[in-house]
CSV table of C-alpha atoms in Angstrom, one decimal:
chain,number,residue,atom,x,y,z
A,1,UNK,CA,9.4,43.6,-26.4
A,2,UNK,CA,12.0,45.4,-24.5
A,3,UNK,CA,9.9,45.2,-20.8
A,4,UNK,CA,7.0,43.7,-19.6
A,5,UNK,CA,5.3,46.9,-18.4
A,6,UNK,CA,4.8,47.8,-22.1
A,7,UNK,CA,2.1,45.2,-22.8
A,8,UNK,CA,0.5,45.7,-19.2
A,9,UNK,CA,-1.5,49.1,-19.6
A,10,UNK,CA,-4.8,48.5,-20.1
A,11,UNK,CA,-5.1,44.6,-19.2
A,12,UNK,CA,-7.4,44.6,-15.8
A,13,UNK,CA,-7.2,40.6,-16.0
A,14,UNK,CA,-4.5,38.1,-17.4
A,15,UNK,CA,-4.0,34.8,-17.6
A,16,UNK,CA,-0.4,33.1,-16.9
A,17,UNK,CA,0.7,29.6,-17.9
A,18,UNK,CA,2.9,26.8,-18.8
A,19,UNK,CA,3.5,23.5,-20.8
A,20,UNK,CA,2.1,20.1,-19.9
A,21,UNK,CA,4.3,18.3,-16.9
A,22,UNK,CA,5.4,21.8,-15.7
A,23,UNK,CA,8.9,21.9,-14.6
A,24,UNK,CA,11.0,23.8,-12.2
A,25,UNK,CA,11.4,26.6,-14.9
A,26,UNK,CA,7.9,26.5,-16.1
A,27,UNK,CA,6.7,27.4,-12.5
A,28,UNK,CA,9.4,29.4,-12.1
A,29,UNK,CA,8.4,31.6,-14.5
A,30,UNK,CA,5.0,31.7,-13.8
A,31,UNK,CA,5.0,32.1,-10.3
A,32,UNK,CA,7.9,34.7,-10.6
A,33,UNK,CA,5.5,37.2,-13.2
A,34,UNK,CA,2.5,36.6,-11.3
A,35,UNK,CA,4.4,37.7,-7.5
A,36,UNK,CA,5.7,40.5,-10.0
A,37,UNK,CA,2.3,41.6,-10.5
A,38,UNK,CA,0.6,41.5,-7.6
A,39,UNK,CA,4.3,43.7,-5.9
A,40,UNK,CA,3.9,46.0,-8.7
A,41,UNK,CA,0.2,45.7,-10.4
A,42,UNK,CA,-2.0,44.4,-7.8
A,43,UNK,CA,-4.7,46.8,-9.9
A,44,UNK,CA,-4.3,43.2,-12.6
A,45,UNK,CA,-6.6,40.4,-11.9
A,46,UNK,CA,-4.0,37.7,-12.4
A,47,UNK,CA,-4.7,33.7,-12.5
A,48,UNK,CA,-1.7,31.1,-13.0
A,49,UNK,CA,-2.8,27.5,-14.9
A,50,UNK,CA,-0.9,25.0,-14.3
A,51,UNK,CA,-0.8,21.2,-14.8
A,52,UNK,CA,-0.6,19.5,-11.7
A,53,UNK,CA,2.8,21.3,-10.9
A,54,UNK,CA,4.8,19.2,-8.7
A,55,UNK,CA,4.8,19.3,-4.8
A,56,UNK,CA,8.6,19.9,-4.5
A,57,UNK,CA,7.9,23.2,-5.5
A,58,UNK,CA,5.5,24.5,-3.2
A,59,UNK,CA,7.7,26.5,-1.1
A,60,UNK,CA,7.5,28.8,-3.8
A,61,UNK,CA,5.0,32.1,-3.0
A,62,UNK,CA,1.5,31.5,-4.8
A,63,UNK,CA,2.2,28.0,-5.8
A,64,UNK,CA,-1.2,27.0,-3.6
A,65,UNK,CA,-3.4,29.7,-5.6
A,66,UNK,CA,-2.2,28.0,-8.9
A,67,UNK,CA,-5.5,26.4,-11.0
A,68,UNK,CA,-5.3,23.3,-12.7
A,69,UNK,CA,-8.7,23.4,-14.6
A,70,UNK,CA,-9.4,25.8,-17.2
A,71,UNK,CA,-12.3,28.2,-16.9
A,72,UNK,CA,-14.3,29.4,-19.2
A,73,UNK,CA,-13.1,33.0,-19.4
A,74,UNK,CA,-11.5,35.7,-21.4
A,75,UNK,CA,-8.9,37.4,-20.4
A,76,UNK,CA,-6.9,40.8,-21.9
A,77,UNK,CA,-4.1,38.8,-21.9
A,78,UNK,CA,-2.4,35.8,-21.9
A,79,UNK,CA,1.0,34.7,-21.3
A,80,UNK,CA,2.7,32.0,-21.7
A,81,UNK,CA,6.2,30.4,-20.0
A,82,UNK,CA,8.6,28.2,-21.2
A,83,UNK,CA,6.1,27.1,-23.6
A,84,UNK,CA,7.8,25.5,-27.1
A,85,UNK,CA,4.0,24.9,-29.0
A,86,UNK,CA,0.6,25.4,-28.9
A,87,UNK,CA,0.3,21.9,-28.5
A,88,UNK,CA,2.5,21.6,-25.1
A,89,UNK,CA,0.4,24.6,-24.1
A,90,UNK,CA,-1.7,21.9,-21.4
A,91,UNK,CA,-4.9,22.8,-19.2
A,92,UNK,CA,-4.9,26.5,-20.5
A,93,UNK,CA,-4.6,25.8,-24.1
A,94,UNK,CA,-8.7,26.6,-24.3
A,95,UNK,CA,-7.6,30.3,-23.4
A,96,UNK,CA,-5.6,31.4,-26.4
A,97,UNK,CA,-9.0,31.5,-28.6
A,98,UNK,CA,-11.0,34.1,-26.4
A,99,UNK,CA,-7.7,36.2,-25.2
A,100,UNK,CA,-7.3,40.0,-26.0
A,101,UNK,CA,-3.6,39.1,-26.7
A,102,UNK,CA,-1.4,36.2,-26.4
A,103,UNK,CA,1.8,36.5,-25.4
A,104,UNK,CA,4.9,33.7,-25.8
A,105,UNK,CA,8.6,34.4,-23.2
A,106,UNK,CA,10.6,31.0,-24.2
A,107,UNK,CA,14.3,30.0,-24.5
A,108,UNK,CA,13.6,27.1,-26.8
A,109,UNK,CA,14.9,27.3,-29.7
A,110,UNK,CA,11.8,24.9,-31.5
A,111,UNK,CA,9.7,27.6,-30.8
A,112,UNK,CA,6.8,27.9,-33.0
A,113,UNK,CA,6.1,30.8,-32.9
A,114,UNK,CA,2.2,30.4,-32.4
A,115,UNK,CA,1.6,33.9,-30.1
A,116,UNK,CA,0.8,37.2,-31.3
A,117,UNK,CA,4.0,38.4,-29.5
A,118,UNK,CA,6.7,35.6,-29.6
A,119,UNK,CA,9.8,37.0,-27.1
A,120,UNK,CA,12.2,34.1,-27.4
A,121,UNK,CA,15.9,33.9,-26.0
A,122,UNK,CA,17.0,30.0,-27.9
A,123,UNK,CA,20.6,31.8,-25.7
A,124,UNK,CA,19.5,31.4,-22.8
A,125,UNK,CA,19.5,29.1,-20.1
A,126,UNK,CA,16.0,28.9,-18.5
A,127,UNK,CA,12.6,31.1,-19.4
A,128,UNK,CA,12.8,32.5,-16.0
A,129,UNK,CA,16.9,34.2,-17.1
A,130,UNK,CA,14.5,35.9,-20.3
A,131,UNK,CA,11.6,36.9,-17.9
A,132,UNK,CA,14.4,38.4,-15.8
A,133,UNK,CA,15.2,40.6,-18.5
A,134,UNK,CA,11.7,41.7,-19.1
A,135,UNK,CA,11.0,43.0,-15.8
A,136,UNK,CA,11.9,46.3,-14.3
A,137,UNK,CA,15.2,44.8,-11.9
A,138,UNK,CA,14.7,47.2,-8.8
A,139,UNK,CA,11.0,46.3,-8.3
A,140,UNK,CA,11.5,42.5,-8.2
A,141,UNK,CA,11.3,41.6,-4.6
A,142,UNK,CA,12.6,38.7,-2.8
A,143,UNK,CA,9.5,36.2,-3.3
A,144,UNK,CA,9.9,36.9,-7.0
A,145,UNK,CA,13.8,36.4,-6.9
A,146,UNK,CA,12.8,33.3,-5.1
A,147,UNK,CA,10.8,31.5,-7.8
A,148,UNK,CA,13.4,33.2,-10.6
A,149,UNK,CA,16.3,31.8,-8.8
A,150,UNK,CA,14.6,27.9,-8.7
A,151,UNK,CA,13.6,28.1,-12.4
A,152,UNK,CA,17.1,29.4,-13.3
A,153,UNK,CA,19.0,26.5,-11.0
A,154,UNK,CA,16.7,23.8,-12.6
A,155,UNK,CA,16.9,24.6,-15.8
A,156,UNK,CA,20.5,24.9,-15.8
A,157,UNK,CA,21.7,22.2,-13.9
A,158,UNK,CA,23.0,23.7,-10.7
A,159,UNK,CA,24.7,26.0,-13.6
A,160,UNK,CA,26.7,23.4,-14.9
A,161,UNK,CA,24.5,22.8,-18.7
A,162,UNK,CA,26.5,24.3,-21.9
A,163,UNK,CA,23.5,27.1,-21.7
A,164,UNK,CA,24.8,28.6,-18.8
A,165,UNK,CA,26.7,31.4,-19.9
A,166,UNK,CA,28.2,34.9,-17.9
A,167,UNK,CA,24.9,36.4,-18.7
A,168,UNK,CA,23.4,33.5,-16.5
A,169,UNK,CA,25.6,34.0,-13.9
A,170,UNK,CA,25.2,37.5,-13.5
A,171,UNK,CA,21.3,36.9,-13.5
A,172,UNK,CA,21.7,34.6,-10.8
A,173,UNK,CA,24.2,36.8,-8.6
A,174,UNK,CA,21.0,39.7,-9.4
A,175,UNK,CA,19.0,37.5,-7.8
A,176,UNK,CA,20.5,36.1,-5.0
A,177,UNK,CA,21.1,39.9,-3.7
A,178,UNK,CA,17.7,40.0,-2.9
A,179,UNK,CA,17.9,37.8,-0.4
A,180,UNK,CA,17.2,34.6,-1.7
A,181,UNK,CA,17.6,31.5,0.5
A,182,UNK,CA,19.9,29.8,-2.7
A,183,UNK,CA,21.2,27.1,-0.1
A,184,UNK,CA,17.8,25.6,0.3
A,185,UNK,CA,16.5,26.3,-3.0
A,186,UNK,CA,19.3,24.4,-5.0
A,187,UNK,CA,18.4,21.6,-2.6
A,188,UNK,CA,14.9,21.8,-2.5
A,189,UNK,CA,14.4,22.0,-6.2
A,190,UNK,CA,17.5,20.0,-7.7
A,191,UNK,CA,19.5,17.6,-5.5
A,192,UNK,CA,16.0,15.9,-2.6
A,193,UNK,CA,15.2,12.7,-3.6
A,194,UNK,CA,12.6,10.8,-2.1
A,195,UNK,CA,13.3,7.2,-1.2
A,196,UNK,CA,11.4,5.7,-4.2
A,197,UNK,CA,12.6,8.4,-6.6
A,198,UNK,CA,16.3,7.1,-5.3
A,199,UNK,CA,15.0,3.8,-6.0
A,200,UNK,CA,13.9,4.3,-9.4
A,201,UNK,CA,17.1,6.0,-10.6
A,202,UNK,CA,19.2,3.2,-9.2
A,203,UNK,CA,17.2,0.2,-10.3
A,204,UNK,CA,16.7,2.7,-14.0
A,205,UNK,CA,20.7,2.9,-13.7
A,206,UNK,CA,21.1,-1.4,-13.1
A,207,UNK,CA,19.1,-2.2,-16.2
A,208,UNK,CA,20.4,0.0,-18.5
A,209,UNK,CA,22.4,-0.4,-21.5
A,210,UNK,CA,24.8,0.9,-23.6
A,211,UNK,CA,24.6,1.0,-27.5
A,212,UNK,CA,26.9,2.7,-30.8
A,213,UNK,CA,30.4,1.5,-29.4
A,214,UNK,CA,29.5,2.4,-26.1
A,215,UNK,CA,28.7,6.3,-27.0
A,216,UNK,CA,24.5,5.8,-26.5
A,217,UNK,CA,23.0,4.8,-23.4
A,218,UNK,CA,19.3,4.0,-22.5
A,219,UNK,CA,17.2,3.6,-19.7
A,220,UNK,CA,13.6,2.1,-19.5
A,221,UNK,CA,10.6,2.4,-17.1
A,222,UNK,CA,7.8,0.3,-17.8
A,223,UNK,CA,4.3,1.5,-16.7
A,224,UNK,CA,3.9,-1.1,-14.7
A,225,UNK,CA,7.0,-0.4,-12.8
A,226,UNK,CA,5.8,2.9,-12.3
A,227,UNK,CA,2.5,1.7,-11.1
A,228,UNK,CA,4.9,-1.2,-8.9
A,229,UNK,CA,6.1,1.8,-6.7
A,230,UNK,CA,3.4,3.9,-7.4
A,231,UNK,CA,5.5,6.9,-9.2
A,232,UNK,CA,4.1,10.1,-11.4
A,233,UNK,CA,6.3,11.8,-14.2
A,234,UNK,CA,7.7,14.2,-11.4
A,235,UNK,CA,9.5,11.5,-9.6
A,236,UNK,CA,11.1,10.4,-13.4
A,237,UNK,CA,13.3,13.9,-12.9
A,238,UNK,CA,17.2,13.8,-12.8
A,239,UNK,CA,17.6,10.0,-14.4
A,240,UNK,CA,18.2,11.0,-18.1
A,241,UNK,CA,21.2,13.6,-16.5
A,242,UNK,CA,22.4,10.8,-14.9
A,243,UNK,CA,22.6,8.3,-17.4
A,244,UNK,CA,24.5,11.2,-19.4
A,245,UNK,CA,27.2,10.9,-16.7
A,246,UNK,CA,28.1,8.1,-17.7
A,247,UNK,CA,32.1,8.2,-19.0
A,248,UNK,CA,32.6,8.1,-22.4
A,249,UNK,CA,28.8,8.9,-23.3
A,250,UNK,CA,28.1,11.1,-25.8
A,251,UNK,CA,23.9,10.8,-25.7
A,252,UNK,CA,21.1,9.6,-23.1
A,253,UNK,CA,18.0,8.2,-24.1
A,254,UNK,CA,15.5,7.8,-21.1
A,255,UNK,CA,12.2,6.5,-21.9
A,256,UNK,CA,9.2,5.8,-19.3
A,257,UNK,CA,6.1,4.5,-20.5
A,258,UNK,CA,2.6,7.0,-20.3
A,259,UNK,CA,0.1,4.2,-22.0
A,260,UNK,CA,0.9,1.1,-23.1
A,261,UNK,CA,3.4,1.6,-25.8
A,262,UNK,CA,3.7,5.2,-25.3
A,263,UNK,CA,6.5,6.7,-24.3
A,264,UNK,CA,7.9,9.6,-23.2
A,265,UNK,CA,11.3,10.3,-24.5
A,266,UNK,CA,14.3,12.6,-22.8
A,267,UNK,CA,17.6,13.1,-24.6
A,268,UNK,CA,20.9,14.3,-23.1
A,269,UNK,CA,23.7,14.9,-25.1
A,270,UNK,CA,27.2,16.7,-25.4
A,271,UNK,CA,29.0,18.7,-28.0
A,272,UNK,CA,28.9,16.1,-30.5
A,273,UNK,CA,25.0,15.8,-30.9
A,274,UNK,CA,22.1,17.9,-31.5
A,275,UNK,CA,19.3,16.2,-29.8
A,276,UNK,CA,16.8,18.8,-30.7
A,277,UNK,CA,17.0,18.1,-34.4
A,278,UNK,CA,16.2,14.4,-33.5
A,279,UNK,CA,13.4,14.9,-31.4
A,280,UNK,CA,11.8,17.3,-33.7
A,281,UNK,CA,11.9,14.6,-36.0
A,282,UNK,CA,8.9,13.1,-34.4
A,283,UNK,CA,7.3,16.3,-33.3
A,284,UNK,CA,9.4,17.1,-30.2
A,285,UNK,CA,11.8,19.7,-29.7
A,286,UNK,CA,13.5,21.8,-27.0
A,287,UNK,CA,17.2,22.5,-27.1
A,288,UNK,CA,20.3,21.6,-28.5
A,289,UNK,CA,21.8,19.2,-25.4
A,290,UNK,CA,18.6,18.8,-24.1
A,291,UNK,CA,15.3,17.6,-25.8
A,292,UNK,CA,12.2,15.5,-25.6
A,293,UNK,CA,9.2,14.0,-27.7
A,294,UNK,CA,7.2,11.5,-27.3
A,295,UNK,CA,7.2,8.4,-29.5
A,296,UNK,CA,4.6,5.2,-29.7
A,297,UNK,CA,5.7,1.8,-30.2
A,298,UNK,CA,7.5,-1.1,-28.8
A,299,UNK,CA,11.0,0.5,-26.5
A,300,UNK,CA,13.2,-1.8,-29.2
A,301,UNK,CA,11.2,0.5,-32.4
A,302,UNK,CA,11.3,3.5,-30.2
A,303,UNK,CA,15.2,3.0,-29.0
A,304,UNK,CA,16.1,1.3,-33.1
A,305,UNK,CA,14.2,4.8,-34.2
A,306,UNK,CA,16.1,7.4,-32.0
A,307,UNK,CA,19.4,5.5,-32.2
A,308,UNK,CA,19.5,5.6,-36.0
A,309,UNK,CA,19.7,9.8,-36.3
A,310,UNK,CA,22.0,9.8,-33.2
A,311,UNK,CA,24.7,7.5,-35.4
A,312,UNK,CA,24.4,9.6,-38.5
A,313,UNK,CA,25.6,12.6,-36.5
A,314,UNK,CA,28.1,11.1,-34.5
A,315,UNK,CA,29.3,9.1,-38.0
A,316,UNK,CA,28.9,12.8,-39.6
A,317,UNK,CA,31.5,14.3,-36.8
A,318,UNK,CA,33.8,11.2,-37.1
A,319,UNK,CA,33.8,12.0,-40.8
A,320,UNK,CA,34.5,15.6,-40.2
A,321,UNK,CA,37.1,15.1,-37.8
A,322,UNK,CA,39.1,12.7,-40.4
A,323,UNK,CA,38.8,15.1,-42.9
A,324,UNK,CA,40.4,18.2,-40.4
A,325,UNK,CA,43.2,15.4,-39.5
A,326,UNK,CA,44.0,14.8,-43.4
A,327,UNK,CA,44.1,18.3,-44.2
């Protein structure tokens, strides 16, 4: 698929959506296609799903017309964002069965696959840096930039991940000569804190610890801590990065507890380890540095689980590395 516009003629009604615990890419994405649309094919009934996407981003245009129930309709076509599986599809996953077409834009490179059309960019460094290459460049306007732009800075890490690349940068530059207000948005959508999300991270931060020689470390929320301050998913965002800060860590592991033992599991890493390969182990996925799953059990199973595939790769590279030295 080389542009958008080739898959639009004939649809008079879509449906556009993301994965379960939307991020700042996911409704990125979404709201930057459907403010595409109604610029350039207001003619297209368009409707965005979404699972109660967080408030942080509702300065973005359309974010307050965004459904979080599924209806019982069929649509010409479906598209989905930053979406790695069917089964991450969330609240609109009932849509793919009735749909004219489905349609998958992704940058994950554990993609399934599980569209009719699969456009997937594993390069990239956000779905929204792919959906910018799908759409015709002069007719994206500045409230389209604007949700771009977040879903781009998010997913990138104020640009500072390993899947920025020029490409990325030159997106981003695209975008911000539109007009974009990239001041606010990088501090709207990365760097805000609330006061409990502040206290979360610190008190996450305090009780962590360090495992593997120092080269792992791993952070805990209990559900009832969560309930303690009353926090949702949303407010877990930015801890995992932090915990990678850490000097001299190679992986993050940050787990916060849906059910009891349930957990939902974020890896960080650096060149040394490929978390994806560990959390598609047990069923996750997402990208090479950065990855997620989720895992059921006791933290000490969960953390003795994870820990185990982390120290054969980082034995594997010390192996490799002694090998290149003896040579």
């Amino acid at each position: 698929m080389k542009k958008i516009e080739e898959i639009l003629n004939g649809v008079s009604c879509m449906a556009i959506a993301g994965h379960v615990r939307p991020d700042g890419d996911c409704i990125g994405s979404c709201l930057g296609l459907y403010q595409y649309l109604r610029d350039n094919r207001p003619e297209i009934q368009a409707d965005v799903y979404l699972e109660d996407p967080r408030p942080e981003f509702s300065y973005l245009p359309g974010f307050s017309e965004v459904k979080t129930s599924c209806e019982e309709k069929a649509y010409d076509l479906v598209v989905l964002l930053d979406v790695s599986s069917e089964e991450r599809i969330g609240v609109a996953a009932p849509l793919l069965a009735k749909a004219g077409k489905t349609i998958c834009i992704d940058h994950h490179v554990t993609n399934t696959e599980y569209c009719e059309i699969n456009h997937v960019e594993p390069d990239a460094s956000s779905a929204c840096e792919v959906l910018f290459g799908l759409l015709e460049e002069e007719k994206i306007s500045e409230p389209c930039a604007e949700a771009l732009y977040t879903g781009i800075v998010t997913d990138s890490g104020v640009f500072q991940y390993s899947s920025t690349s020029p490409h990325t940068m030159r997106v981003a530059a695209a975008l911000m000569e539109k007009g974009v207000p990239f001041t606010r948005i990088i501090e709207d959508a990365f760097f805000k804190k609330t006061y409990v999300q502040n206290q979360i991270m610190g008190r996450t931060l305090t009780e962590s610890i360090m495992l593997l020689d120092k080269q792992c470390i791993v952070g805990i929320v209990r559900k009832k801590v969560m309930d303690f301050y009353g926090l949702t998913s949303g407010d877990m965002d930015g801890i995992v990065i932090q915990l990678k800060n850490t000097e001299g860590v190679h992986v993050a592991i940050f787990l916060y507890e849906l059910e009891p033992q349930v957990f939902k599991v974020s890896l960080r890493s650096d060149e040394l380890v490929d978390v994806s390969k560990i959390a598609a182990v047990f069923g996750g996925g997402g990208h090479i540095r950065a990855a997620g799953c989720t895992m059921s059990g006791s933290p000490y199973d969960v953390i003795n689980n994870l820990t185990l595939y982390i120290e054969k790769q980082l034995l594997a590279e010390e192996e490799e590395e002694t090998t290149e030295e003896e040579a």
